[in-house]
Coordinates of C-alpha atoms in Angstrom, one line a residue:
M1350 CA 26.0 17.4 29.9
T1351 CA 28.7 15.2 31.2
L1352 CA 27.8 11.8 32.7
T1353 CA 29.5 8.9 34.2
T1354 CA 28.6 5.4 32.9
E1355 CA 26.2 4.8 35.7
E1356 CA 24.6 8.2 35.3
F1357 CA 24.3 7.7 31.6
V1358 CA 22.5 4.3 32.0
M1359 CA 20.2 5.5 34.8
K1360 CA 19.2 8.6 32.8
F1361 CA 18.6 7.1 29.4
G1362 CA 18.4 3.3 29.8
T1363 CA 15.3 1.2 29.8
K1364 CA 14.2 -0.6 33.0
A1365 CA 15.7 -3.8 31.8
Q1366 CA 19.0 -2.1 30.9
K1367 CA 19.2 -0.4 34.3
A1368 CA 18.5 -3.7 36.1
K1369 CA 21.2 -5.4 34.0
F1370 CA 23.7 -2.7 34.8
K1371 CA 23.0 -2.9 38.5
R1372 CA 23.3 -6.7 38.4
D1373 CA 26.5 -6.9 36.3
G1374 CA 28.2 -3.7 37.5
K1375 CA 29.3 -3.0 34.0
L1376 CA 27.9 -1.8 30.6
G1377 CA 28.1 -4.3 27.7
S1378 CA 28.9 -3.1 24.2
R1379 CA 25.6 -4.1 22.8
T1380 CA 23.6 -2.4 25.6
R1381 CA 25.8 0.7 25.2
E1382 CA 25.2 0.8 21.4
S1383 CA 21.4 0.4 22.0
I1384 CA 21.3 3.3 24.6
I1385 CA 23.4 5.5 22.4
K1386 CA 21.1 5.1 19.4
T1387 CA 18.2 6.2 21.6
V1388 CA 20.1 9.2 23.0
E1389 CA 21.3 10.3 19.5
Q1390 CA 17.7 11.2 18.7
E1391 CA 18.2 14.3 20.9
Y1392 CA 21.9 14.6 21.6
V1393 CA 25.3 14.3 20.0
V1394 CA 27.1 11.7 22.1
E1395 CA 30.9 11.7 22.6
I1396 CA 32.6 9.0 24.7
V1397 CA 35.7 10.3 26.5
K1398 CA 38.2 7.9 28.2
Q1399 CA 39.0 8.9 31.8
G1400 CA 41.4 6.4 33.3
R1401 CA 39.7 3.0 33.3
S1402 CA 36.2 4.6 33.0
N1403 CA 34.3 6.3 30.2
I1404 CA 32.7 9.8 30.4
Y1405 CA 29.7 10.5 28.2
V1406 CA 29.5 14.0 26.8
C1407 CA 25.9 14.7 25.5
T1408 CA 25.3 17.9 23.5
K1409 CA 21.6 18.8 22.9
L1410 CA 20.4 18.9 19.2
D1411 CA 18.2 21.7 17.9
E1412 CA 15.4 19.1 17.2
K1413 CA 14.7 15.5 17.7
V1414 CA 15.6 13.1 14.9
M1415 CA 14.8 9.5 14.1
K1416 CA 16.6 6.6 15.6
K1417 CA 19.4 5.5 13.4
D1418 CA 18.7 1.8 12.9
G1419 CA 16.7 -0.4 10.6
R1420 CA 14.1 -1.7 13.1
V1421 CA 11.4 0.7 12.1
R1422 CA 11.5 -0.9 8.7
S1423 CA 11.1 -4.5 10.0
G1424 CA 8.4 -6.3 8.1
R1425 CA 8.4 -3.9 5.1
E1426 CA 8.3 -5.5 1.7
Q1427 CA 11.7 -4.9 0.1
V1428 CA 10.8 -3.7 -3.4
E1429 CA 13.0 -2.1 -6.0
H1430 CA 11.2 1.2 -6.0
R1431 CA 10.9 1.6 -2.2
I1432 CA 13.7 4.2 -1.8
P1433 CA 12.5 6.3 -4.8
M1434 CA 9.0 6.2 -3.4
D1435 CA 10.2 7.3 0.1
I1436 CA 12.1 10.2 -1.4
I1437 CA 9.2 11.3 -3.6
V1438 CA 6.8 11.4 -0.6
A1439 CA 9.3 13.1 1.7
T1440 CA 10.3 15.9 -0.8
H1441 CA 6.6 16.4 -1.9
L1442 CA 5.7 17.0 1.8
E1443 CA 8.7 19.2 2.4
Y1444 CA 7.7 21.5 -0.5
D1445 CA 4.2 21.6 1.0
M1446 CA 2.7 20.8 -2.4
T1447 CA -0.3 18.8 -1.1
K1448 CA -3.8 20.2 -2.0
Q1449 CA -5.5 19.0 1.2
A1450 CA -4.6 17.2 4.4
S1451 CA -7.0 14.3 4.3
M1452 CA -7.7 12.1 1.2
S1453 CA -8.2 8.5 0.2
L1454 CA -5.2 6.4 -0.5
G1455 CA -5.9 6.6 -4.3
K1456 CA -5.9 10.4 -4.2
W1457 CA -2.7 10.5 -2.1
A1458 CA -1.0 8.1 -4.6
V1459 CA -2.0 10.5 -7.5
E1460 CA -1.1 13.5 -5.4
F1461 CA 2.4 12.2 -4.8
G1462 CA 2.8 11.2 -8.5
L1463 CA 3.0 7.4 -7.7
I1464 CA 0.2 6.6 -10.1
T1465 CA -1.5 8.4 -13.0
E1466 CA -5.0 9.6 -13.1
L1467 CA -5.7 6.9 -15.6
E1468 CA -4.3 4.2 -13.3
S1469 CA -6.4 5.5 -10.4
D1470 CA -9.4 5.3 -12.7
L1471 CA -8.6 1.7 -13.5
L1472 CA -8.4 0.9 -9.7
R1473 CA -11.8 2.5 -9.1
S1474 CA -13.2 0.4 -11.9
R1475 CA -13.1 -2.6 -9.5
H1476 CA -16.3 -1.2 -8.1
S1477 CA -18.1 -0.3 -11.3
S1478 CA -18.9 -2.6 -14.3
T1479 CA -19.5 0.5 -16.5
L1480 CA -16.1 2.0 -15.6
R1481 CA -14.4 -1.4 -16.1
Q1482 CA -15.9 -1.7 -19.6
K1483 CA -14.4 1.7 -20.4
H1484 CA -10.9 0.3 -19.7
I1485 CA -11.6 -2.9 -21.5
D1486 CA -12.6 -0.9 -24.6
L1487 CA -9.4 1.2 -24.2
T1488 CA -7.2 -2.0 -24.4
F1489 CA -9.2 -3.1 -27.4
E1490 CA -8.7 0.3 -29.1
K1491 CA -4.9 0.2 -28.4
G1492 CA -4.8 -3.4 -29.9
L1493 CA -3.4 -4.8 -26.6
L1494 CA -6.1 -7.3 -25.7
E1495 CA -8.8 -9.3 -27.5
E1496 CA -12.3 -10.3 -26.2
D1497 CA -11.1 -13.5 -24.6
Q1498 CA -8.1 -11.9 -22.9
T1499 CA -9.9 -9.4 -20.6
K1500 CA -8.9 -11.5 -17.6
L1501 CA -5.4 -10.1 -18.2
L1502 CA -6.6 -6.6 -17.3
D1503 CA -7.9 -7.9 -14.0
E1504 CA -4.5 -9.4 -13.2
F1505 CA -2.8 -6.1 -14.1
T1506 CA -5.3 -4.2 -11.9
L1507 CA -4.4 -6.3 -8.9
H1508 CA -0.7 -5.6 -9.5
C1509 CA -1.4 -1.9 -9.5
L1510 CA -3.3 -2.2 -6.3
D1511 CA 0.0 -3.2 -4.5
I1512 CA 1.1 0.5 -4.6
Y1513 CA -1.6 1.4 -2.0
G1514 CA -0.1 -1.0 0.6
Q1515 CA 3.4 0.1 -0.2
L1516 CA 2.4 3.8 0.3
V1517 CA 0.8 3.0 3.7
K1518 CA 4.0 1.4 4.8
T1519 CA 6.1 4.4 3.7
L1520 CA 3.8 6.8 5.5
E1521 CA 3.8 4.6 8.7
H1522 CA 7.6 4.5 8.5
M1523 CA 7.7 8.3 8.3
K1524 CA 5.3 8.6 11.2
K1525 CA 7.6 6.4 13.3
C1526 CA 10.5 8.6 12.3
G1527 CA 8.7 11.8 13.5
I1528 CA 8.5 13.3 10.1
I1529 CA 4.7 13.4 9.7
F1530 CA 1.4 13.1 11.5
F1531 CA -0.5 10.2 10.0
Y1532 CA -3.9 8.9 11.0
E1533 CA -7.1 7.5 9.3
N1534 CA -10.7 8.6 9.2
W1535 CA -13.8 6.9 7.9
I1536 CA -16.0 9.0 5.7
G1537 CA -19.6 8.2 4.5
Y1538 CA -21.8 9.6 1.8
S1539 CA -25.5 10.2 2.3
K1540 CA -28.2 12.4 0.9
E1541 CA -26.9 15.1 3.2
G1542 CA -23.4 14.8 1.6
K1543 CA -20.1 13.7 3.2
I1544 CA -20.2 12.7 6.9
S1545 CA -17.6 11.5 9.3
I1546 CA -18.2 8.1 10.8
N1547 CA -17.4 7.5 14.5
P1548 CA -14.9 4.6 14.9
E1549 CA -17.4 2.7 17.1
I1550 CA -20.1 3.1 14.5
M1551 CA -17.6 1.9 11.9
K1552 CA -16.9 -1.2 14.0
E1553 CA -20.7 -2.0 14.0
I1554 CA -20.9 -1.5 10.3
Q1555 CA -18.0 -3.9 9.6
N1556 CA -19.6 -6.5 12.0
T1557 CA -22.9 -6.2 10.1
R1558 CA -21.1 -6.6 6.8
R1559 CA -19.2 -9.7 7.9
G1560 CA -22.5 -11.2 9.3
L1561 CA -24.3 -10.7 6.0
M1562 CA -21.3 -12.2 4.0
K1563 CA -21.4 -15.3 6.2
K1564 CA -25.2 -15.5 5.8
H1565 CA -25.0 -15.4 2.0
D1566 CA -21.8 -17.5 1.8
V1567 CA -19.7 -14.9 0.0
V1568 CA -16.1 -13.8 0.3
E1569 CA -14.4 -10.7 -1.0
F1570 CA -13.2 -12.6 -4.1
N1571 CA -16.8 -13.4 -5.0
L1572 CA -17.8 -9.7 -4.8
T1573 CA -15.2 -8.8 -7.4
A1574 CA -15.0 -11.9 -9.7
H1575 CA -18.7 -13.1 -9.5
R1576 CA -20.6 -9.8 -9.6
N1577 CA -23.6 -11.4 -11.4
A1578 CA -23.9 -14.5 -9.1
K1579 CA -27.3 -14.8 -7.4
K1580 CA -25.8 -15.0 -4.0
V1581 CA -23.6 -11.9 -4.6
K1582 CA -26.7 -10.0 -5.8
N1583 CA -28.7 -11.1 -2.8
F1584 CA -25.9 -10.0 -0.5
K1585 CA -25.5 -6.6 -2.1
L1586 CA -29.3 -6.0 -1.9
E1587 CA -29.5 -6.7 1.8
W1588 CA -26.2 -4.9 2.5
K1589 CA -27.4 -1.8 0.8
Q1590 CA -30.5 -1.7 3.0
A1591 CA -28.6 -2.5 6.2
L1592 CA -26.0 0.3 5.4
A1593 CA -28.8 2.8 4.8
E1594 CA -30.3 2.0 8.2
V1595 CA -27.1 2.6 10.3
K1596 CA -27.6 5.0 13.2
D1597 CA -25.2 7.4 14.8
E1598 CA -24.4 7.5 18.6
F1599 CA -27.6 9.6 19.1
G1600 CA -29.9 7.2 17.4
N1601 CA -30.3 9.2 14.2
V1602 CA -30.4 7.2 10.9
L1603 CA -27.4 8.3 8.8
G1604 CA -28.7 7.0 5.4
I1605 CA -25.2 6.0 4.3
K1606 CA -25.0 5.1 0.6
Y1607 CA -21.3 4.2 0.6
Y1608 CA -18.2 4.8 2.7
W1609 CA -14.4 5.0 2.3
K1610 CA -11.3 5.5 4.4
E1611 CA -9.3 8.7 4.2
Y1612 CA -5.8 9.3 5.5
A1613 CA -4.6 12.6 7.1
V1614 CA -1.0 13.3 6.2
I1615 CA 0.6 16.4 7.7
L1616 CA 4.3 17.3 7.7
K1617 CA 5.6 17.4 11.3
G1618 CA 9.3 17.9 10.8
T1619 CA 11.2 20.8 9.2
S1620 CA 13.3 20.7 6.0
K1621 CA 16.3 19.8 8.2
A1622 CA 14.3 16.8 9.5
V1623 CA 13.6 15.6 6.0
Q1624 CA 17.3 15.8 5.2
R1625 CA 18.1 13.8 8.3
Y1626 CA 15.5 11.2 7.2
L1627 CA 17.2 10.9 3.8
E1628 CA 20.6 10.8 5.4
T1629 CA 19.5 7.9 7.7
Y1630 CA 17.5 5.8 5.2
C1631 CA 18.5 7.0 1.7
A1632 CA 22.1 8.0 2.4
E1633 CA 23.3 7.6 -1.2
A1634 CA 20.6 10.2 -2.3
L1635 CA 21.4 12.9 0.2
E1636 CA 24.3 14.6 -1.6
A1637 CA 22.4 14.9 -4.9
Y1638 CA 19.4 16.1 -3.0
V1639 CA 21.2 18.9 -1.3
N1640 CA 23.2 20.0 -4.4
N1641 CA 20.2 20.4 -6.8
K1642 CA 16.8 19.6 -5.4
D1643 CA 14.8 20.1 -8.5
L1644 CA 17.1 18.1 -10.8
F1645 CA 17.3 15.4 -8.2
I1646 CA 13.5 15.1 -7.8
N1647 CA 13.0 14.8 -11.6
H1648 CA 15.7 12.1 -11.9
N1649 CA 14.3 10.3 -8.8
E1650 CA 10.7 10.3 -10.3
A1651 CA 12.1 8.7 -13.5
N1652 CA 14.0 6.2 -11.5
Y1653 CA 10.9 5.3 -9.6
V1654 CA 9.1 4.5 -12.8
L1655 CA 11.9 2.3 -14.1
K1656 CA 12.3 0.4 -10.8
R1657 CA 8.6 0.0 -10.4
K1658 CA 8.3 -1.5 -13.8
A1659 CA 11.2 -3.9 -13.0
N1660 CA 9.4 -5.0 -9.9
F1661 CA 6.1 -5.4 -11.8
M1662 CA 7.8 -7.4 -14.7
K1663 CA 9.5 -9.7 -12.1
K1664 CA 6.2 -10.6 -10.6
A1665 CA 4.6 -11.1 -14.1
E1666 CA 7.5 -13.4 -15.0
K1667 CA 7.0 -15.4 -11.9
R1668 CA 3.3 -15.9 -12.7
H1669 CA 4.1 -16.8 -16.3
K1670 CA 6.5 -19.5 -15.3
Q1671 CA 4.0 -20.8 -12.7
K1672 CA 1.2 -21.0 -15.3
L1673 CA 3.4 -22.8 -17.9
K1674 CA 4.3 -25.4 -15.3
E1675 CA 0.6 -25.9 -14.5
Y1676 CA -0.2 -26.3 -18.2
K1677 CA 2.4 -29.0 -18.6
E1678 CA 0.9 -31.0 -15.7
M1679 CA -2.7 -30.7 -16.9
K1680 CA -4.7 -30.7 -20.1
V1681 CA -5.4 -27.2 -21.3
G1682 CA -9.0 -27.2 -22.6
F1683 CA -12.6 -26.4 -21.8
S1684 CA -14.5 -26.8 -18.6
A1685 CA -15.4 -30.3 -17.6
A1686 CA -19.0 -31.3 -17.6
E1687 CA -19.0 -31.9 -13.8
D1688 CA -17.9 -28.4 -13.2
E1689 CA -20.9 -26.9 -14.9
E1690 CA -23.3 -27.2 -12.0
L1691 CA -20.9 -25.4 -9.7
I1692 CA -20.2 -22.7 -12.3
R1693 CA -24.0 -22.1 -12.8
Y1694 CA -24.2 -21.0 -9.2
F1695 CA -21.9 -18.0 -9.8
Y1696 CA -22.6 -16.8 -13.3
T1697 CA -25.4 -15.6 -15.6
Q1698 CA -26.3 -17.7 -18.6
Q1699 CA -24.3 -15.6 -21.0
E1700 CA -21.2 -15.7 -18.7
L1701 CA -21.7 -19.4 -18.3
E1702 CA -21.7 -19.9 -22.1
D1703 CA -18.4 -17.9 -22.2
I1704 CA -16.8 -20.1 -19.5
I1705 CA -17.9 -23.4 -21.1
A1706 CA -16.5 -22.0 -24.4
G1707 CA -13.1 -21.4 -22.8
Y1708 CA -13.5 -18.0 -21.1
D1709 CA -9.8 -17.6 -20.2
L1710 CA -8.4 -19.6 -23.1
G1711 CA -7.2 -16.3 -24.6
V1712 CA -4.9 -15.7 -21.6
K1713 CA -3.7 -19.3 -21.7
R1714 CA -2.9 -18.8 -25.3
L1715 CA -0.7 -15.8 -24.4
H1716 CA 1.2 -17.9 -21.9
L1717 CA 1.7 -20.8 -24.3
K1718 CA 2.9 -18.5 -27.1
N1719 CA 5.2 -16.6 -24.7
L1720 CA 3.3 -13.3 -25.3
Y1721 CA 2.1 -12.9 -21.7
M1722 CA 5.1 -10.8 -20.6
E1723 CA 5.0 -8.6 -23.6
R1724 CA 1.3 -7.8 -23.1
M1725 CA 1.8 -7.1 -19.4
G1726 CA 4.6 -4.7 -20.2
Q1727 CA 2.5 -3.0 -22.8
L1728 CA -0.3 -2.5 -20.2
F1729 CA 2.2 -1.0 -17.8
D1730 CA 3.3 1.4 -20.5
L1731 CA -0.3 2.3 -21.3
Y1732 CA -1.0 3.3 -17.7
K1733 CA 2.5 4.5 -16.7
L1734 CA 3.2 7.7 -14.9
K1735 CA 3.6 10.9 -16.8
V1736 CA 6.9 12.2 -15.4

C-alpha cells in the first residue's frame, strides 16, 4: 500500500492528528513518529522521498504486534527482577505449561515459579493463626528467630506479598501488548462447593464489609495485627453472619463461607508474538532465547532469584537504617504506662503482658546489634525458589 502524506495521516492518524495536519498543512516529526508507531503494529513502514514530498509504503504483517514504545509500562514499579519475571511468564505461557486457565494470584505465582510452595503457604498464613504458628515453629527449628523476634517473620511476609502486585502488573502489560487474555473472577465457597459470584453481588458484599468495618471501627491492619482484639472479634462474628446471608440475583441465599479472586490467563499470541514481545521489551534477552530456549530459561530463573533477593535486601537495608535513626532519637525501652489503656483495647491479657514486657524488643535488639539484615537474608534463603 503506497500513500501520500495526507492519505497516510487521514487513514491512520487520530482525530487530533488529522485536525492538526489540516490546520498546519504539514506533518511534524513528532506527530509522524507517533503515527508510525501505531501503524507498525500491523505494517512495515518505509518512507520514500519523492521530490519535496514523502511517500509511505506500508506492507502488511502476518499478525499484529505490540506498539514499540514504553508508554504501556508507565506507572510500573521498576524493580531489579522485573525483566526476568516478564520472561519467565512469557516463556511459560508459550510452552503451554499451565495446569488450568483460572487460578488465584498465589497459585499463578507458584505455577510460574515466582514463589515456592513454602512461600505460598507463608502468605496464606496471614489468614490462619494455626498456619502462622507452623511457620514460627519452622524459624525456631532452623535457629533463625527467637520467641521475641516473631515480628520479623511478619515483616518478611509483607515483603513476599509484593510479588503478587508485581505479577498483576506483568500480566496487565502483556494484555496491553496483545499477548494474553487476562481477566478476573470472584469465587465463593459454600456448603454446595465453589460458586461464581456475580460482579454486582460482589459489589454489594464489599459495601456490606466496609459498612461493618466502619461500625466496629476497624481497618485492614487491625484484622491482621490485632486478631484477638474485642472489636476485631465482634466484627468477624457479624461479618461471617452477613456473608452467609448474601443472596444471588434471583433471591436465593448463597451461604458463602469465604471468597477469593481468581485470574484467568490465556495465551493469545503465537510463539512469534512472544519473540516480538521479548524483542521490544527485553531486547538483550532475545538472542539467547532464540539460540537455546531451555538453557536460557534455566539461566533466567536463576537470575530472577538473584535479582529478587537484591531488591528484597535493598528494602530491608532501607528499613534497618530508618529504625536505627528512630532509636537514636528516642529511648528504646518498654511501653509507657499511659499507653497501656489503649493497648488493652486491642490485645488479650497474655498479649498485653508480652507487650508491656517489650514485645518487639527482640527485633529492636537485632537492629541495634546490626543482625537485622543477616536474619532477613536467612529468611529469604529459607523460603527461596527451588530452581
